[in-house]
CSV table of C-alpha atoms in Angstrom, one decimal:
chain,number,residue,atom,x,y,z
A,14,MET,CA,8.1,36.6,31.0
A,15,GLN,CA,5.0,34.3,31.0
A,16,THR,CA,2.8,34.0,34.0
A,17,ASP,CA,2.3,30.7,35.9
A,18,LEU,CA,1.1,28.2,33.3
A,19,ARG,CA,-1.3,26.6,35.8
A,20,HIS,CA,-3.4,29.8,36.0
A,21,TRP,CA,-4.5,30.2,32.4
A,22,PRO,CA,-8.3,30.7,32.4
A,23,GLU,CA,-10.7,28.3,30.9
A,24,PRO,CA,-12.4,29.1,27.6
A,25,HIS,CA,-15.6,31.1,28.0
A,26,ARG,CA,-17.4,29.8,24.9
A,27,ASP,CA,-18.9,26.2,24.6
A,28,ALA,CA,-17.2,25.7,21.2
A,29,THR,CA,-13.7,26.6,22.3
A,30,ALA,CA,-14.2,24.7,25.5
A,31,TRP,CA,-15.1,21.6,23.6
A,32,LEU,CA,-12.1,22.0,21.2
A,33,THR,CA,-9.6,22.2,24.0
A,34,ALA,CA,-11.2,19.6,26.4
A,35,PRO,CA,-9.1,16.5,27.2
A,36,GLY,CA,-9.9,13.4,25.3
A,37,VAL,CA,-10.5,11.5,28.6
A,38,PRO,CA,-12.1,12.6,31.9
A,39,VAL,CA,-9.5,14.1,34.2
A,40,GLU,CA,-9.6,16.0,37.5
A,41,ALA,CA,-9.6,19.8,37.5
A,42,GLU,CA,-5.9,20.3,38.3
A,43,VAL,CA,-4.8,18.0,35.5
A,44,ALA,CA,-7.2,19.7,33.1
A,45,ALA,CA,-5.6,23.1,34.0
A,46,GLU,CA,-2.1,21.7,33.3
A,47,LEU,CA,-3.3,20.3,30.0
A,48,ARG,CA,-4.9,23.6,29.0
A,49,ALA,CA,-1.7,25.4,30.0
A,50,GLY,CA,0.2,23.3,27.4
A,51,MET,CA,-1.3,25.4,24.7
A,52,PHE,CA,0.6,28.4,25.9
A,53,ARG,CA,4.0,26.7,26.1
A,54,ARG,CA,6.7,27.5,23.6
A,55,LEU,CA,4.9,30.6,22.2
A,56,GLU,CA,7.9,31.5,20.2
A,57,SER,CA,7.3,28.5,17.9
A,58,LEU,CA,3.8,29.9,17.3
A,59,LEU,CA,5.2,33.1,15.9
A,60,ALA,CA,7.4,31.1,13.5
A,61,SER,CA,4.5,29.0,12.2
A,62,ALA,CA,2.2,32.0,11.9
A,63,LEU,CA,4.8,34.0,10.0
A,64,ALA,CA,5.6,31.1,7.7
A,65,ILE,CA,2.3,32.0,5.9
A,66,LEU,CA,3.7,35.4,5.0
A,67,PRO,CA,5.9,34.4,2.0
A,68,VAL,CA,2.9,32.5,0.5
A,69,ALA,CA,0.7,35.6,0.8
A,70,VAL,CA,3.4,37.9,-0.7
A,71,LEU,CA,4.2,35.6,-3.6
A,72,ALA,CA,0.5,35.1,-4.3
A,73,ALA,CA,-0.1,38.8,-4.4
A,74,LEU,CA,2.8,39.4,-6.8
A,75,ARG,CA,2.1,36.5,-9.2
A,76,HIS,CA,-1.7,36.7,-9.3
A,77,PRO,CA,-3.0,40.3,-8.8
A,78,THR,CA,-6.6,39.2,-9.1
A,79,ALA,CA,-9.4,40.5,-6.9
A,80,SER,CA,-9.8,37.2,-5.1
A,81,VAL,CA,-6.1,36.7,-4.4
A,82,GLN,CA,-5.7,40.3,-3.3
A,83,ALA,CA,-8.7,40.1,-1.0
A,84,TRP,CA,-7.3,36.9,0.5
A,85,CYS,CA,-3.9,38.6,1.0
A,86,VAL,CA,-5.5,41.5,2.9
A,87,VAL,CA,-7.5,39.2,5.2
A,88,THR,CA,-4.5,37.0,5.8
A,89,LEU,CA,-2.2,39.9,6.7
A,90,ALA,CA,-4.9,41.2,9.1
A,91,ALA,CA,-5.3,37.7,10.7
A,92,LEU,CA,-1.5,37.4,11.1
A,93,LEU,CA,-1.4,40.8,12.7
A,94,VAL,CA,-4.0,39.9,15.2
A,95,ARG,CA,-2.4,36.5,15.9
A,96,VAL,CA,1.1,38.0,16.4
A,97,THR,CA,-0.4,40.7,18.7
A,98,VAL,CA,-2.1,38.1,20.9
A,99,VAL,CA,1.0,35.8,21.1
A,100,LEU,CA,3.3,38.8,21.9
A,101,ALA,CA,0.8,39.9,24.6
A,102,LEU,CA,0.8,36.4,26.1
A,103,MET,CA,4.6,36.3,26.1
A,104,ARG,CA,4.7,39.5,28.1
A,105,GLY,CA,2.2,38.1,30.6
A,106,ARG,CA,-0.7,40.4,29.5
A,107,SER,CA,-4.4,39.3,29.2
A,108,PRO,CA,-6.2,40.9,26.3
A,109,HIS,CA,-10.0,40.4,26.3
A,110,LEU,CA,-12.8,41.0,23.9
A,111,HIS,CA,-15.6,41.5,26.4
A,112,ARG,CA,-18.3,42.5,23.9
A,113,LEU,CA,-17.8,39.3,22.0
A,114,GLY,CA,-17.7,37.2,25.2
A,115,LEU,CA,-14.2,36.1,24.4
A,116,GLY,CA,-11.5,35.8,27.1
A,117,LEU,CA,-7.8,35.3,26.8
A,118,THR,CA,-8.0,31.6,26.0
A,119,ASP,CA,-10.9,32.0,23.5
A,120,LEU,CA,-9.0,34.7,21.7
A,121,PHE,CA,-5.9,32.6,21.5
A,122,ILE,CA,-7.8,29.6,20.1
A,123,VAL,CA,-9.9,31.6,17.6
A,124,THR,CA,-6.9,33.4,16.1
A,125,GLY,CA,-5.0,30.1,15.7
A,126,ILE,CA,-7.9,28.6,13.8
A,127,LEU,CA,-8.3,31.7,11.7
A,128,VAL,CA,-4.7,31.7,10.6
A,129,CYS,CA,-4.9,28.0,9.7
A,130,ALA,CA,-8.1,28.6,7.7
A,131,MET,CA,-6.5,31.5,5.8
A,132,LEU,CA,-3.5,29.2,4.9
A,133,GLY,CA,-6.0,26.6,3.7
A,134,ALA,CA,-7.9,29.2,1.6
A,135,GLY,CA,-4.7,30.5,0.1
A,136,SER,CA,-3.6,27.0,-0.8
A,137,TYR,CA,-6.9,26.5,-2.6
A,138,LEU,CA,-6.4,29.7,-4.6
A,139,VAL,CA,-2.9,28.9,-5.8
A,140,PHE,CA,-3.9,25.4,-6.8
A,141,ALA,CA,-7.0,26.7,-8.6
A,142,HIS,CA,-4.8,29.2,-10.5
A,143,GLU,CA,-2.6,26.3,-11.6
A,144,ASP,CA,0.5,27.8,-10.2
A,145,VAL,CA,2.5,24.6,-9.6
A,146,GLU,CA,5.5,26.2,-8.0
A,147,LEU,CA,3.6,28.3,-5.5
A,148,ALA,CA,1.2,25.4,-4.9
A,149,LEU,CA,4.2,23.3,-3.8
A,150,VAL,CA,5.3,26.1,-1.4
A,151,ALA,CA,1.8,26.4,0.0
A,152,GLY,CA,1.5,22.7,0.4
A,153,LEU,CA,4.8,22.3,2.2
A,154,VAL,CA,3.9,25.2,4.6
A,155,ALA,CA,0.4,23.7,5.2
A,156,ILE,CA,1.8,20.3,6.1
A,157,ALA,CA,4.5,21.8,8.3
A,158,VAL,CA,2.1,24.0,10.2
A,159,SER,CA,-0.5,21.3,10.8
A,160,THR,CA,2.1,18.9,11.9
A,161,SER,CA,3.9,21.3,14.2
A,162,HIS,CA,0.6,22.2,15.9
A,163,SER,CA,-0.2,18.6,16.8
A,164,ALA,CA,3.3,18.1,18.2
A,165,ARG,CA,3.4,21.4,20.1
A,166,SER,CA,0.1,21.1,22.0
A,167,PRO,CA,-0.6,17.5,23.0
A,168,GLY,CA,-3.1,18.6,25.6
A,169,SER,CA,-5.8,19.5,23.1
A,170,PRO,CA,-6.1,16.8,20.4
A,171,ARG,CA,-9.5,18.1,19.1
A,172,LEU,CA,-8.1,21.5,18.4
A,173,ASN,CA,-5.1,20.0,16.6
A,174,ILE,CA,-7.2,17.9,14.4
A,175,PHE,CA,-9.6,20.7,13.6
A,176,GLN,CA,-6.8,23.1,12.7
A,177,ALA,CA,-5.3,20.4,10.4
A,178,CYS,CA,-8.7,20.0,8.7
A,179,VAL,CA,-9.2,23.7,8.0
A,180,THR,CA,-5.7,23.8,6.6
A,181,MET,CA,-5.6,20.7,4.5
A,182,ILE,CA,-9.2,20.2,3.2
A,183,PRO,CA,-9.2,23.5,1.3
A,184,LEU,CA,-5.8,22.6,-0.1
A,185,ALA,CA,-7.2,19.2,-1.4
A,186,ALA,CA,-10.2,21.0,-2.9
A,187,GLY,CA,-7.9,23.4,-4.7
A,188,ALA,CA,-5.9,20.4,-6.1
A,189,VAL,CA,-9.1,18.8,-7.4
A,190,ALA,CA,-10.2,22.2,-8.9
A,191,SER,CA,-6.9,22.7,-10.7
A,192,GLY,CA,-8.0,20.1,-13.3
A,193,SER,CA,-4.7,18.2,-13.1
A,194,PRO,CA,-5.3,14.4,-12.7
A,195,LEU,CA,-2.0,14.1,-10.8
A,196,LEU,CA,-2.9,16.9,-8.3
A,197,ALA,CA,-6.4,15.4,-7.9
A,198,LEU,CA,-4.8,12.0,-7.1
A,199,PHE,CA,-2.6,13.8,-4.6
A,200,ALA,CA,-5.6,15.4,-3.0
A,201,VAL,CA,-7.7,12.3,-2.6
A,202,THR,CA,-4.9,10.0,-1.3
A,203,LEU,CA,-2.2,11.9,0.5
A,204,VAL,CA,-4.3,14.5,2.2
A,205,PRO,CA,-6.6,12.0,4.0
A,206,ILE,CA,-3.5,10.0,4.9
A,207,HIS,CA,-1.9,13.1,6.4
A,208,LEU,CA,-5.1,13.9,8.4
A,209,LEU,CA,-5.3,10.4,9.7
A,210,ALA,CA,-1.6,10.6,10.7
A,211,ILE,CA,-2.3,13.9,12.5
A,212,ALA,CA,-5.2,12.3,14.4
A,213,ASN,CA,-3.1,9.3,15.4
A,214,ILE,CA,-0.2,11.4,16.5
A,215,SER,CA,-2.4,13.7,18.5
A,216,GLY,CA,-4.1,10.8,20.2
A,217,GLN,CA,-0.9,9.0,21.1
A,218,LEU,CA,0.8,12.2,22.4
A,219,HIS,CA,-2.3,13.1,24.3
A,220,GLU,CA,-2.5,9.8,26.1
A,221,ASP,CA,1.2,10.1,27.1
A,222,PHE,CA,0.8,13.7,28.1
A,223,VAL,CA,-2.2,13.1,30.3
A,224,ALA,CA,-0.4,10.2,32.1
A,225,THR,CA,2.7,12.5,32.6
A,226,ILE,CA,0.6,15.4,33.9
A,227,ALA,CA,-1.5,13.2,36.2
A,228,ALA,CA,1.6,11.7,37.7
A,229,ARG,CA,3.2,15.1,38.2
A,230,VAL,CA,0.0,16.4,39.9
A,231,GLU,CA,-0.1,13.4,42.2
A,232,ASN,CA,3.6,13.7,43.0
A,233,ARG,CA,3.1,17.3,43.8
A,234,ARG,CA,0.1,16.6,46.0
A,235,ARG,CA,2.1,14.0,47.9
A,236,ALA,CA,5.1,16.3,48.3
A,237,LEU,CA,2.9,19.1,49.6
A,238,HIS,CA,0.5,17.2,51.9
A,239,CYS,CA,0.7,15.3,55.1
A,240,ALA,CA,0.3,11.5,54.5
A,241,LEU,CA,-1.4,11.0,57.9
A,242,THR,CA,-4.0,13.9,58.0
A,243,GLY,CA,-4.3,14.9,54.3
A,244,LEU,CA,-3.6,18.5,55.3
A,245,PRO,CA,-1.1,20.6,53.4
A,246,ASN,CA,2.4,20.2,55.0
A,247,ARG,CA,5.0,22.7,56.0
A,248,ALA,CA,6.4,23.1,52.5
A,249,CYS,CA,2.9,23.9,51.1
A,250,PHE,CA,2.2,26.2,54.0
A,251,ARG,CA,5.4,28.2,53.4
A,252,GLU,CA,4.8,28.3,49.7
A,253,THR,CA,1.2,29.6,50.1
A,254,LEU,CA,2.2,32.1,52.8
A,255,SER,CA,4.9,33.5,50.6
A,256,ALA,CA,2.5,34.0,47.7
A,257,SER,CA,0.0,35.7,50.0
A,258,LEU,CA,2.6,38.1,51.4
A,259,ARG,CA,3.6,39.2,48.0
A,260,ALA,CA,0.1,40.7,47.6
A,261,ALA,CA,-0.5,41.8,51.2
A,262,GLU,CA,-1.7,45.4,51.8
A,263,PRO,CA,-3.7,47.3,54.5
A,264,GLN,CA,-7.0,46.4,52.8
A,265,ARG,CA,-5.9,42.8,52.3
A,266,PRO,CA,-3.8,41.7,55.3
A,267,VAL,CA,-2.5,38.2,55.9
A,268,ALA,CA,-3.0,36.5,59.3
A,269,VAL,CA,-1.2,33.4,60.5
A,270,LEU,CA,-2.4,31.2,63.4
A,271,CYS,CA,0.1,28.7,64.9
A,272,LEU,CA,-1.6,26.0,67.0
A,273,ASP,CA,-0.1,23.5,69.3
A,274,LEU,CA,-2.1,20.7,71.1
A,275,ASP,CA,-2.1,20.7,74.9
A,276,GLY,CA,-2.0,17.2,76.4
A,277,PHE,CA,-1.4,15.2,73.2
A,278,LYS,CA,1.9,13.6,74.4
A,279,GLY,CA,0.0,12.2,77.4
A,280,VAL,CA,-2.6,10.6,75.1
A,281,ASN,CA,0.1,9.2,72.8
A,282,ASP,CA,2.1,7.7,75.7
A,283,ALA,CA,-0.9,6.3,77.5
A,284,LEU,CA,-2.9,4.8,74.6
A,285,GLY,CA,-0.2,4.3,72.0
A,286,HIS,CA,0.7,5.7,68.6
A,287,PRO,CA,-2.3,4.3,66.7
A,288,ALA,CA,-4.6,6.2,69.1
A,289,GLY,CA,-2.4,9.3,68.8
A,290,ASP,CA,-2.5,9.1,65.0
A,291,ASP,CA,-6.3,8.8,65.1
A,292,LEU,CA,-6.5,11.8,67.4
A,293,LEU,CA,-4.4,13.9,64.9
A,294,GLN,CA,-6.6,12.9,62.1
A,295,GLN,CA,-9.7,14.0,64.0
A,296,VAL,CA,-8.1,17.3,64.9
A,297,ALA,CA,-7.2,17.8,61.3
A,298,VAL,CA,-10.9,17.3,60.3
A,299,ARG,CA,-12.1,19.9,62.9
A,300,LEU,CA,-9.4,22.3,61.9
A,301,ARG,CA,-10.2,22.0,58.2
A,302,ASP,CA,-13.9,22.5,58.8
A,303,LEU,CA,-13.3,25.6,60.9
A,304,ALA,CA,-10.8,27.2,58.4
A,305,GLY,CA,-13.2,26.6,55.5
A,306,PRO,CA,-12.4,26.3,51.8
A,307,SER,CA,-11.2,29.9,51.5
A,308,HIS,CA,-8.3,29.5,54.0
A,309,LEU,CA,-5.4,27.1,54.3
A,310,ALA,CA,-5.1,24.8,57.3
A,311,ALA,CA,-1.8,22.9,57.5
A,312,ARG,CA,0.0,20.4,59.7
A,313,LEU,CA,3.6,21.6,60.3
A,314,GLY,CA,4.7,18.4,62.0
A,315,GLY,CA,4.0,16.4,65.2
A,316,ASP,CA,1.1,18.1,67.0
A,317,GLU,CA,1.8,21.5,65.4
A,318,PHE,CA,-0.8,23.0,63.1
A,319,ALA,CA,-1.2,26.4,61.4
A,320,VAL,CA,-3.9,28.4,59.5
A,321,ILE,CA,-3.4,31.1,56.9
A,322,LEU,CA,-6.2,33.7,56.7
A,323,ASP,CA,-5.6,35.5,53.3
A,324,GLY,CA,-7.4,38.8,53.2
A,325,GLU,CA,-8.4,38.7,56.9
A,326,GLY,CA,-7.1,40.9,59.8
A,327,LEU,CA,-6.7,40.5,63.5
A,328,SER,CA,-10.4,40.5,64.3
A,329,ALA,CA,-11.2,37.5,62.1
A,330,ALA,CA,-8.0,35.7,63.4
A,331,GLN,CA,-9.2,36.2,67.0
A,332,VAL,CA,-12.6,34.9,66.2
A,333,LEU,CA,-11.2,31.8,64.5
A,334,ALA,CA,-8.6,31.3,67.3
A,335,ALA,CA,-11.4,31.3,69.9
A,336,ARG,CA,-13.4,28.8,67.9
A,337,LEU,CA,-10.3,26.6,67.5
A,338,VAL,CA,-9.6,26.5,71.2
A,339,ALA,CA,-13.3,25.7,72.0
A,340,GLU,CA,-13.7,23.1,69.2
A,341,ILE,CA,-10.5,21.2,70.0
A,342,GLY,CA,-11.3,21.3,73.7
A,343,ARG,CA,-14.3,19.1,73.0
A,344,PRO,CA,-13.8,15.3,73.8
A,345,PHE,CA,-12.5,12.9,71.1
A,346,VAL,CA,-13.2,9.2,70.8
A,347,VAL,CA,-10.1,7.5,69.6
A,348,ARG,CA,-9.1,4.0,68.5
A,349,GLY,CA,-10.1,1.5,71.1
A,350,GLY,CA,-13.2,3.4,72.2
A,351,HIS,CA,-11.3,5.7,74.6
A,352,SER,CA,-12.7,9.2,75.2
A,353,VAL,CA,-9.9,11.8,75.5
A,354,THR,CA,-9.9,15.5,76.1
A,355,ILE,CA,-7.0,17.7,75.0
A,356,GLY,CA,-6.6,21.5,74.6
A,357,ALA,CA,-5.1,23.9,72.1
A,358,SER,CA,-2.9,27.0,72.4
A,359,VAL,CA,-2.8,29.5,69.5
A,360,GLY,CA,-0.5,32.3,68.5
A,361,ILE,CA,-1.5,35.0,66.1
A,362,ALA,CA,0.6,37.3,63.8
A,363,VAL,CA,-0.7,39.7,61.1
A,364,ALA,CA,1.1,41.3,58.1
A,365,ALA,CA,-0.6,44.2,56.4
A,366,THR,CA,2.1,45.2,53.8
A,367,ALA,CA,3.8,43.4,51.0
A,368,VAL,CA,7.4,42.3,51.5
A,369,ALA,CA,10.3,42.3,49.0
A,370,ASP,CA,11.6,38.9,50.0
A,371,ALA,CA,8.4,36.8,50.5
A,372,ALA,CA,10.3,33.8,51.9
A,373,GLU,CA,12.0,35.9,54.5
A,374,GLY,CA,8.8,37.7,55.3
A,375,ALA,CA,7.0,34.3,55.7
A,376,ALA,CA,9.7,33.1,58.1
A,377,ALA,CA,9.5,36.3,60.1
A,378,LEU,CA,5.7,36.2,60.4
A,379,VAL,CA,5.7,32.5,61.5
A,380,ALA,CA,8.3,33.4,64.1
A,381,ARG,CA,6.1,36.1,65.5
A,382,ALA,CA,3.1,33.7,65.6
A,383,ASP,CA,5.3,31.1,67.3
A,384,ALA,CA,6.4,33.6,69.9
A,385,ALA,CA,2.8,34.4,70.7
A,386,LEU,CA,2.0,30.7,70.9
A,387,TYR,CA,4.7,30.0,73.4
A,388,ALA,CA,3.5,33.0,75.4
A,389,ALA,CA,0.0,31.5,75.4
A,390,LYS,CA,1.4,28.2,76.7
A,391,ARG,CA,3.3,29.9,79.5
A,392,GLY,CA,0.1,31.8,80.4
A,393,GLY,CA,-1.8,28.7,81.2
A,394,LYS,CA,-2.6,27.0,77.8
A,395,GLY,CA,-6.0,26.7,76.3
A,396,THR,CA,-6.0,30.3,75.1
A,397,PHE,CA,-4.6,32.5,72.3
A,398,ARG,CA,-2.4,35.5,72.0
A,399,HIS,CA,-1.5,38.1,69.4
A,400,HIS,CA,2.1,39.1,68.7
A,401,ARG,CA,2.0,42.8,68.4
A,402,ASP,CA,5.2,44.9,68.1
A,403,GLY,CA,7.3,42.0,69.3
A,404,THR,CA,5.4,41.8,72.6
A,405,PRO,CA,2.8,38.9,73.1
A,406,GLN,CA,-0.4,40.2,74.5
A,407,ARG,CA,-2.9,37.9,76.0
A,408,ILE,CA,-6.5,38.0,74.8
A,409,PRO,CA,-8.9,35.8,76.9
A,410,ALA,CA,-10.5,33.0,74.8
């Protein structure tokens, strides 16, 4: 099984990064989705790579010259490396060549270009040897491979065009070197037309693909974020918490803080919903700032909020809870110029071991934090408590 396509790493080298960069400026999340497009349908890459094998075998049998034999050896080696990389990707592994400064994505790109270049070189050799039958086979394979690459990976048009060029230009040079006027005419007319068609197809597919991915990212963002506050919503909170719990361990615990506003309903009833919405937005800003970029702060609904501390234990959760209570207890100036003061109650729960059912584990952890929150409210509000062994224990703020 392949890993999540959105998490494929960026290329390490400038050249490979440029080849796979989108044709238009896009945000980082869209760029990641476009890059992931290279790794879809990896089975088809095996088929296009192995399509070169008959050309190499026939060339070795029909033309046992030093140049052809050398080309066959290099081609078989390139195919072996390419197939190994693709199979490793299909199994979710991440081979690296640290000494060359190549990461997973770089290795994938380089081996693809190498196989295309070897196909182009082989096409040149069979044309130069005036083997019309084998040249026809090589030409058909070259056209099929270059076309399939442009259609399979619309997220990287530069790479598609470059692979088509290293495949077709040597073929055209071999046709000219063959000495046949007909083949030379083929080379100087049809090959440029084919390359222009590849460029046009790649460009059009890329525009459509970028628009589709951008719309998908925006829809996902709207589905997983609160429209009022901009914070992640309950669905995003549960999804993130489940992912964190799958990797939880004693050295990397997961803490959840459930937070409820004290006195919000009174502000909402006295000053109206616009003032209440303004207050929720300001609370969200303070909550996001306190949680920081490394932790997730979410609005679960109404005046209920939550924070996930991934990799942090009880001590860090208590420190953050105390800061939340103090910060939200400071006055707010809401719409209409009214100064209001509310409070916050916080419940804490911590998980230090991974769970088999992440969704069930997330629900259980939130239930524990909720129980601690309700205990904090019953204890006088404006404080926080930790749920330990099913028994809420008060910790003075």
